[in-house]
Amino acid sequence: MGDKMASYAYTNISVGFFAKEAEIFKAYSNKITFKVLNVEKSPSAQGYKQHSYNIIITSNILHATESLHITLVNTRKLLKPGGYLLLLEITNNNPIRTGLIWGTFAGWWLGVEDGCRWAPTISPGQWHSALRKARNQSLQTARLAEELADNLRRFCGELTVLNSLPTDEEALNLAPQSTFINLVDINSPIFKDITSERMGGLQRMFELAKHPYHISSITFSRVVRRESGHVNLGHLDVSDLQQSDVPKAISKHLLQLVALDEWETPAIGADGQEDQQRILWSKESEAFLDNGTLLLPRLVNNVEQNARLNSARRTIYKEVPIRSPTVTLIPPSGTSPPSLAEPTSLVQRKSDSLLWADSSSLMALNVHSDSYLFLAVSKEDTTGRPMLLLSTTNSVAMDPIATLETTIDARTYAKNPSESSSRLLVTAASEILASSLLDHLSPGSSVLIHCSNKDRFLAAALSRRASGAAVKFAFTFDSDNKSGTEDSA
C-alpha cells in the first residue's frame, strides 16, 4: 500500500513480537502503530474504537481460537460499515505434516469444544457459513419495467409503472417525495427532439421526486445535482440491455442509493446533537454497468501531468534506472541544474544499432559550423577497444551519427574503464573545443587564457594548434595550479 494508507495498526497477542516487526516496518514508522489485541475478547474493552478501520488483514490467525463465531464477531466490530476483511487461512486438512508440526502447540486444540476436534482449520464452505453468521459478506462470486417492479415490490409501500414521463393527471396520483426510476432514455435519448410536453413531464418528475435515480442526460443530471442540493440524483448507464440480471442490478443499485441516503442523514443523539454515522460505503452519483460489472468513475492521480504542472513552481525529482536506454541527460540552462529525464516519446530503434556510453559530455560541442553534438566514449563490441561517439542526444544508450575507433589497447582500457573513459573524453573534448575556438580567431591574433590545472588538456590542444593557425596564446594560472603550466604552455 505504500504511502496510500493514512495509518496502519499492527496487532499481536503479545508485545514480544513488536521489536522485530518495528525493525521490518521502520520505513513506515510515522504511520504504523503496534498494539496488543486478543481477538477473542471485546475490542472496546482493550481500548479499540468500534467500527474504526477501513481494512482488516489477517494471515492464519483467526482459526486458533476457542470460538470462531465470537472471534469473527469481534473482528466485525472493528470494521467500518462497508469495510473489507482480507482473510488468509489454511483450508486443506489433508496433509498430515500440518497436524504433526502444529499439533504440539496448545493453541491448535483451542477449538475442540467449537467442533474442531482434530484441527482448527476449516473448509471454505464452513468459512462461508461462519462469515454469514457473523454478519460478514459471504464469499461470493417480460420487460425491464416489469422485472424491476417484481424485484422492488417488497421494498415499496406503493409501486406505480408509467408508460412515459408523468402527465398532469398522472402527477396528481403520485405522492410527493416519491422515488423514480426513469427508463425513457432506453428507447430514445430524452433530450433528442425534446418537446414542451416532454420537458413538462421532466419538471413534474423532479417536483415530485425525493430520489430521482434515473437514466438521463449526464450533463442535465450534474446541473440538477449542483443547483438543487436537496435532490438526490443518481445516474446508471447500461452497456447492453441483453446482458443477464439487468433488472436485478438496477434494483440493487437503487436500493443501495436509497439506503445510503438515509444512513448519511445525521441522527439526533440523546444530547440533542447530530450524530453523523461513519460508513465506508460511498454514494455513487454516476455508475456504468458493463457485462455484469459495475464501473465507477474516479479521478486518478496522474503523476506525469502533475509533475509537468508543478515544474513551473519547483524542481521535480524522480528516480530512474541509470542503465535504461531511455534515460537522457538534460544540460543545465539558466538557473536549472543538469538533470536526468525519461523522454515521453522515443523513436524505437533496433538494439543492435545502440551503443552504451561509458562517459559523455554534459554539453553539446560545436563540432562543425552550426552543428552541436554530444561527445561520448563507448567500447567496440568485438575488440573491446574504446571508441568516440557523436550523438544528437545525451542518453545512456546512443544511436550515434558518427563514430571513431581508437588504437588504445583493450586490456589497458579494461583495467580502469571509468578513469580511462573520462581521460579519453576530456582529451577528445579539448581538441574539439580548441578547433572550434580557433575557427573564430583571425590569423595574427593574440589570446590570453586564464586556466586551472584541470584545463591542461585544453591548453595543450590550443598550444599545438596555435602555430599552424598563426595565433599566439598566453596562459595564466592561479598560484595553486602552477604544476600545470608546463603541461599546458
PDB file of C-alpha atoms in Angstrom, residues 170-349:
ATOM      1  CA  GLU A 170     -50.825  11.171 -13.508  1.00  0.00           C
ATOM      2  CA  ALA A 171     -48.857  13.573 -11.313  1.00  0.00           C
ATOM      3  CA  LEU A 172     -51.970  14.169  -9.190  1.00  0.00           C
ATOM      4  CA  ASN A 173     -51.989  10.480  -8.233  1.00  0.00           C
ATOM      5  CA  LEU A 174     -48.274  10.352  -7.309  1.00  0.00           C
ATOM      6  CA  ALA A 175     -47.230  11.015  -3.727  1.00  0.00           C
ATOM      7  CA  PRO A 176     -44.742  13.815  -3.032  1.00  0.00           C
ATOM      8  CA  GLN A 177     -41.202  12.707  -2.126  1.00  0.00           C
ATOM      9  CA  SER A 178     -41.502   9.650  -4.370  1.00  0.00           C
ATOM     10  CA  THR A 179     -38.560   7.652  -5.720  1.00  0.00           C
ATOM     11  CA  PHE A 180     -38.349   7.495  -9.523  1.00  0.00           C
ATOM     12  CA  ILE A 181     -36.529   5.199 -11.953  1.00  0.00           C
ATOM     13  CA  ASN A 182     -36.573   6.828 -15.391  1.00  0.00           C
ATOM     14  CA  LEU A 183     -36.228   4.337 -18.279  1.00  0.00           C
ATOM     15  CA  VAL A 184     -37.290   6.781 -21.006  1.00  0.00           C
ATOM     16  CA  ASP A 185     -33.718   7.106 -22.311  1.00  0.00           C
ATOM     17  CA  ILE A 186     -33.631   3.410 -23.249  1.00  0.00           C
ATOM     18  CA  ASN A 187     -35.910   3.792 -26.277  1.00  0.00           C
ATOM     19  CA  SER A 188     -34.669   7.226 -27.341  1.00  0.00           C
ATOM     20  CA  PRO A 189     -32.396   9.900 -25.794  1.00  0.00           C
ATOM     21  CA  ILE A 190     -34.628  12.050 -23.648  1.00  0.00           C
ATOM     22  CA  PHE A 191     -33.219  15.328 -24.983  1.00  0.00           C
ATOM     23  CA  LYS A 192     -33.362  14.355 -28.661  1.00  0.00           C
ATOM     24  CA  ASP A 193     -36.226  16.253 -30.316  1.00  0.00           C
ATOM     25  CA  ILE A 194     -37.334  17.487 -26.891  1.00  0.00           C
ATOM     26  CA  THR A 195     -40.863  18.879 -26.828  1.00  0.00           C
ATOM     27  CA  SER A 196     -42.601  21.157 -24.350  1.00  0.00           C
ATOM     28  CA  GLU A 197     -44.750  18.194 -23.290  1.00  0.00           C
ATOM     29  CA  ARG A 198     -41.708  16.010 -22.522  1.00  0.00           C
ATOM     30  CA  MET A 199     -39.964  18.878 -20.728  1.00  0.00           C
ATOM     31  CA  GLY A 200     -43.102  19.367 -18.652  1.00  0.00           C
ATOM     32  CA  GLY A 201     -43.043  15.687 -17.745  1.00  0.00           C
ATOM     33  CA  LEU A 202     -39.435  16.026 -16.603  1.00  0.00           C
ATOM     34  CA  GLN A 203     -40.319  19.054 -14.497  1.00  0.00           C
ATOM     35  CA  ARG A 204     -43.227  17.227 -12.853  1.00  0.00           C
ATOM     36  CA  MET A 205     -40.988  14.258 -12.057  1.00  0.00           C
ATOM     37  CA  PHE A 206     -38.379  16.460 -10.376  1.00  0.00           C
ATOM     38  CA  GLU A 207     -41.032  18.373  -8.459  1.00  0.00           C
ATOM     39  CA  LEU A 208     -42.344  15.107  -7.002  1.00  0.00           C
ATOM     40  CA  ALA A 209     -39.056  13.264  -6.627  1.00  0.00           C
ATOM     41  CA  LYS A 210     -37.153  12.627  -3.443  1.00  0.00           C
ATOM     42  CA  HIS A 211     -34.686  10.170  -5.006  1.00  0.00           C
ATOM     43  CA  PRO A 212     -34.933  10.520  -8.815  1.00  0.00           C
ATOM     44  CA  TYR A 213     -32.295   7.900  -9.655  1.00  0.00           C
ATOM     45  CA  HIS A 214     -32.820   7.683 -13.388  1.00  0.00           C
ATOM     46  CA  ILE A 215     -31.020   7.133 -16.661  1.00  0.00           C
ATOM     47  CA  SER A 216     -30.983  10.552 -18.260  1.00  0.00           C
ATOM     48  CA  SER A 217     -28.536  13.007 -19.724  1.00  0.00           C
ATOM     49  CA  ILE A 218     -25.406  13.035 -17.568  1.00  0.00           C
ATOM     50  CA  THR A 219     -24.931  16.752 -18.154  1.00  0.00           C
ATOM     51  CA  PHE A 220     -28.500  17.531 -17.130  1.00  0.00           C
ATOM     52  CA  SER A 221     -28.133  15.335 -14.059  1.00  0.00           C
ATOM     53  CA  ARG A 222     -24.975  17.119 -12.953  1.00  0.00           C
ATOM     54  CA  VAL A 223     -26.648  20.503 -13.333  1.00  0.00           C
ATOM     55  CA  VAL A 224     -29.598  19.379 -11.219  1.00  0.00           C
ATOM     56  CA  ARG A 225     -27.297  17.998  -8.512  1.00  0.00           C
ATOM     57  CA  ARG A 226     -25.388  21.269  -8.370  1.00  0.00           C
ATOM     58  CA  GLU A 227     -28.335  23.657  -8.464  1.00  0.00           C
ATOM     59  CA  SER A 228     -30.829  21.630  -6.395  1.00  0.00           C
ATOM     60  CA  GLY A 229     -28.904  20.257  -3.459  1.00  0.00           C
ATOM     61  CA  HIS A 230     -31.996  18.713  -1.854  1.00  0.00           C
ATOM     62  CA  VAL A 231     -32.497  16.437  -4.878  1.00  0.00           C
ATOM     63  CA  ASN A 232     -30.513  13.212  -4.535  1.00  0.00           C
ATOM     64  CA  LEU A 233     -29.914  12.290  -8.173  1.00  0.00           C
ATOM     65  CA  GLY A 234     -28.128   9.190  -9.462  1.00  0.00           C
ATOM     66  CA  HIS A 235     -27.211   8.075 -12.969  1.00  0.00           C
ATOM     67  CA  LEU A 236     -26.803   4.424 -14.024  1.00  0.00           C
ATOM     68  CA  ASP A 237     -25.807   3.607 -17.594  1.00  0.00           C
ATOM     69  CA  VAL A 238     -26.134   0.078 -19.023  1.00  0.00           C
ATOM     70  CA  SER A 239     -23.904  -1.096 -21.867  1.00  0.00           C
ATOM     71  CA  ASP A 240     -26.252  -3.814 -23.139  1.00  0.00           C
ATOM     72  CA  LEU A 241     -29.835  -4.491 -22.084  1.00  0.00           C
ATOM     73  CA  GLN A 242     -29.477  -8.106 -23.251  1.00  0.00           C
ATOM     74  CA  GLN A 243     -26.909  -8.941 -20.565  1.00  0.00           C
ATOM     75  CA  SER A 244     -28.175 -11.076 -17.711  1.00  0.00           C
ATOM     76  CA  ASP A 245     -29.686  -9.719 -14.498  1.00  0.00           C
ATOM     77  CA  VAL A 246     -30.033  -6.092 -15.674  1.00  0.00           C
ATOM     78  CA  PRO A 247     -33.292  -5.578 -13.703  1.00  0.00           C
ATOM     79  CA  LYS A 248     -31.705  -7.080 -10.604  1.00  0.00           C
ATOM     80  CA  ALA A 249     -28.616  -4.863 -10.982  1.00  0.00           C
ATOM     81  CA  ILE A 250     -30.732  -1.710 -11.400  1.00  0.00           C
ATOM     82  CA  SER A 251     -32.891  -2.660  -8.423  1.00  0.00           C
ATOM     83  CA  LYS A 252     -29.862  -3.342  -6.253  1.00  0.00           C
ATOM     84  CA  HIS A 253     -28.222  -0.057  -7.255  1.00  0.00           C
ATOM     85  CA  LEU A 254     -31.398   1.881  -6.500  1.00  0.00           C
ATOM     86  CA  LEU A 255     -31.845   0.278  -3.079  1.00  0.00           C
ATOM     87  CA  GLN A 256     -28.219   0.975  -2.209  1.00  0.00           C
ATOM     88  CA  LEU A 257     -28.599   4.644  -3.117  1.00  0.00           C
ATOM     89  CA  VAL A 258     -31.814   4.993  -1.117  1.00  0.00           C
ATOM     90  CA  ALA A 259     -30.319   3.234   1.903  1.00  0.00           C
ATOM     91  CA  LEU A 260     -27.116   5.272   1.798  1.00  0.00           C
ATOM     92  CA  ASP A 261     -29.108   8.490   1.562  1.00  0.00           C
ATOM     93  CA  GLU A 262     -30.998   7.522   4.713  1.00  0.00           C
ATOM     94  CA  TRP A 263     -27.873   6.385   6.563  1.00  0.00           C
ATOM     95  CA  GLU A 264     -25.996   9.568   5.710  1.00  0.00           C
ATOM     96  CA  THR A 265     -28.728  11.687   7.299  1.00  0.00           C
ATOM     97  CA  PRO A 266     -27.382  12.735  10.730  1.00  0.00           C
ATOM     98  CA  ALA A 267     -29.260  11.163  13.633  1.00  0.00           C
ATOM     99  CA  ILE A 268     -30.137  13.218  16.708  1.00  0.00           C
ATOM    100  CA  GLY A 269     -28.477  11.779  19.804  1.00  0.00           C
ATOM    101  CA  ALA A 270     -29.713  11.794  23.394  1.00  0.00           C
ATOM    102  CA  ASP A 271     -27.842  15.051  23.976  1.00  0.00           C
ATOM    103  CA  GLY A 272     -29.718  16.718  21.128  1.00  0.00           C
ATOM    104  CA  GLN A 273     -26.603  16.878  18.945  1.00  0.00           C
ATOM    105  CA  GLU A 274     -26.313  15.497  15.414  1.00  0.00           C
ATOM    106  CA  ASP A 275     -24.548  12.134  15.306  1.00  0.00           C
ATOM    107  CA  GLN A 276     -23.151  11.647  11.799  1.00  0.00           C
ATOM    108  CA  GLN A 277     -22.785   7.922  11.085  1.00  0.00           C
ATOM    109  CA  ARG A 278     -19.355   6.945   9.815  1.00  0.00           C
ATOM    110  CA  ILE A 279     -19.702   4.441   6.974  1.00  0.00           C
ATOM    111  CA  LEU A 280     -17.194   3.373   4.349  1.00  0.00           C
ATOM    112  CA  TRP A 281     -19.682   2.798   1.518  1.00  0.00           C
ATOM    113  CA  SER A 282     -19.767   5.705  -0.898  1.00  0.00           C
ATOM    114  CA  LYS A 283     -22.899   7.025  -2.567  1.00  0.00           C
ATOM    115  CA  GLU A 284     -22.096   6.991  -6.270  1.00  0.00           C
ATOM    116  CA  SER A 285     -23.928   9.611  -8.309  1.00  0.00           C
ATOM    117  CA  GLU A 286     -22.792   8.036 -11.593  1.00  0.00           C
ATOM    118  CA  ALA A 287     -22.159   4.379 -12.474  1.00  0.00           C
ATOM    119  CA  PHE A 288     -21.860   2.179 -15.552  1.00  0.00           C
ATOM    120  CA  LEU A 289     -22.999  -1.454 -15.771  1.00  0.00           C
ATOM    121  CA  ASP A 290     -20.808  -3.334 -18.250  1.00  0.00           C
ATOM    122  CA  ASN A 291     -21.375  -7.085 -18.672  1.00  0.00           C
ATOM    123  CA  GLY A 292     -22.420  -7.526 -15.069  1.00  0.00           C
ATOM    124  CA  THR A 293     -19.605  -5.381 -13.659  1.00  0.00           C
ATOM    125  CA  LEU A 294     -20.443  -2.054 -12.038  1.00  0.00           C
ATOM    126  CA  LEU A 295     -17.841   0.531 -13.054  1.00  0.00           C
ATOM    127  CA  LEU A 296     -17.399   3.781 -11.116  1.00  0.00           C
ATOM    128  CA  PRO A 297     -15.764   6.940 -12.493  1.00  0.00           C
ATOM    129  CA  ARG A 298     -12.784   8.114 -10.490  1.00  0.00           C
ATOM    130  CA  LEU A 299     -10.245  10.928 -10.623  1.00  0.00           C
ATOM    131  CA  VAL A 300      -6.859   9.178 -10.628  1.00  0.00           C
ATOM    132  CA  ASN A 301      -3.611  10.880  -9.746  1.00  0.00           C
ATOM    133  CA  ASN A 302      -1.641  11.448 -12.988  1.00  0.00           C
ATOM    134  CA  VAL A 303       1.945  11.637 -11.796  1.00  0.00           C
ATOM    135  CA  GLU A 304       3.440  12.759 -15.121  1.00  0.00           C
ATOM    136  CA  GLN A 305       0.937  15.562 -15.724  1.00  0.00           C
ATOM    137  CA  ASN A 306       1.188  16.760 -12.120  1.00  0.00           C
ATOM    138  CA  ALA A 307       4.973  16.823 -12.415  1.00  0.00           C
ATOM    139  CA  ARG A 308       4.815  18.953 -15.567  1.00  0.00           C
ATOM    140  CA  LEU A 309       2.392  21.369 -13.890  1.00  0.00           C
ATOM    141  CA  ASN A 310       4.448  21.638 -10.693  1.00  0.00           C
ATOM    142  CA  SER A 311       7.722  22.045 -12.600  1.00  0.00           C
ATOM    143  CA  ALA A 312       6.749  25.689 -13.184  1.00  0.00           C
ATOM    144  CA  ARG A 313       6.952  26.245  -9.402  1.00  0.00           C
ATOM    145  CA  ARG A 314       9.686  23.914  -8.173  1.00  0.00           C
ATOM    146  CA  THR A 315      12.252  21.332  -9.184  1.00  0.00           C
ATOM    147  CA  ILE A 316      10.735  17.894  -9.780  1.00  0.00           C
ATOM    148  CA  TYR A 317      12.715  14.852  -8.651  1.00  0.00           C
ATOM    149  CA  LYS A 318      12.229  11.312  -9.942  1.00  0.00           C
ATOM    150  CA  GLU A 319      14.156   8.076  -9.579  1.00  0.00           C
ATOM    151  CA  VAL A 320      15.071   6.483 -12.922  1.00  0.00           C
ATOM    152  CA  PRO A 321      17.123   3.358 -13.726  1.00  0.00           C
ATOM    153  CA  ILE A 322      20.524   4.661 -14.762  1.00  0.00           C
ATOM    154  CA  ARG A 323      21.093   1.767 -17.187  1.00  0.00           C
ATOM    155  CA  SER A 324      17.814   2.287 -19.001  1.00  0.00           C
ATOM    156  CA  PRO A 325      18.275   3.201 -22.686  1.00  0.00           C
ATOM    157  CA  THR A 326      15.556   5.843 -22.335  1.00  0.00           C
ATOM    158  CA  VAL A 327      17.372   7.897 -19.694  1.00  0.00           C
ATOM    159  CA  THR A 328      18.688  11.150 -21.128  1.00  0.00           C
ATOM    160  CA  LEU A 329      20.911  13.787 -19.520  1.00  0.00           C
ATOM    161  CA  ILE A 330      19.467  17.287 -19.846  1.00  0.00           C
ATOM    162  CA  PRO A 331      22.184  20.009 -19.885  1.00  0.00           C
ATOM    163  CA  PRO A 332      21.936  22.946 -17.460  1.00  0.00           C
ATOM    164  CA  SER A 333      20.204  26.100 -18.644  1.00  0.00           C
ATOM    165  CA  GLY A 334      19.928  29.383 -16.778  1.00  0.00           C
ATOM    166  CA  THR A 335      19.453  28.588 -13.094  1.00  0.00           C
ATOM    167  CA  SER A 336      18.383  24.985 -13.792  1.00  0.00           C
ATOM    168  CA  PRO A 337      20.999  22.332 -12.946  1.00  0.00           C
ATOM    169  CA  PRO A 338      21.655  19.304 -15.172  1.00  0.00           C
ATOM    170  CA  SER A 339      19.105  16.544 -14.730  1.00  0.00           C
ATOM    171  CA  LEU A 340      18.165  13.030 -15.814  1.00  0.00           C
ATOM    172  CA  ALA A 341      14.920  12.540 -17.681  1.00  0.00           C
ATOM    173  CA  GLU A 342      12.897   9.894 -19.475  1.00  0.00           C
ATOM    174  CA  PRO A 343      11.519  11.312 -22.735  1.00  0.00           C
ATOM    175  CA  THR A 344       7.752  10.886 -23.166  1.00  0.00           C
ATOM    176  CA  SER A 345       8.176   9.943 -26.837  1.00  0.00           C
ATOM    177  CA  LEU A 346      11.089   7.994 -28.250  1.00  0.00           C
ATOM    178  CA  VAL A 347      11.929   6.705 -31.693  1.00  0.00           C
ATOM    179  CA  GLN A 348      12.246   2.953 -31.220  1.00  0.00           C
ATOM    180  CA  ARG A 349      15.430   1.598 -32.773  1.00  0.00           C
TER     181      ARG A 349
END
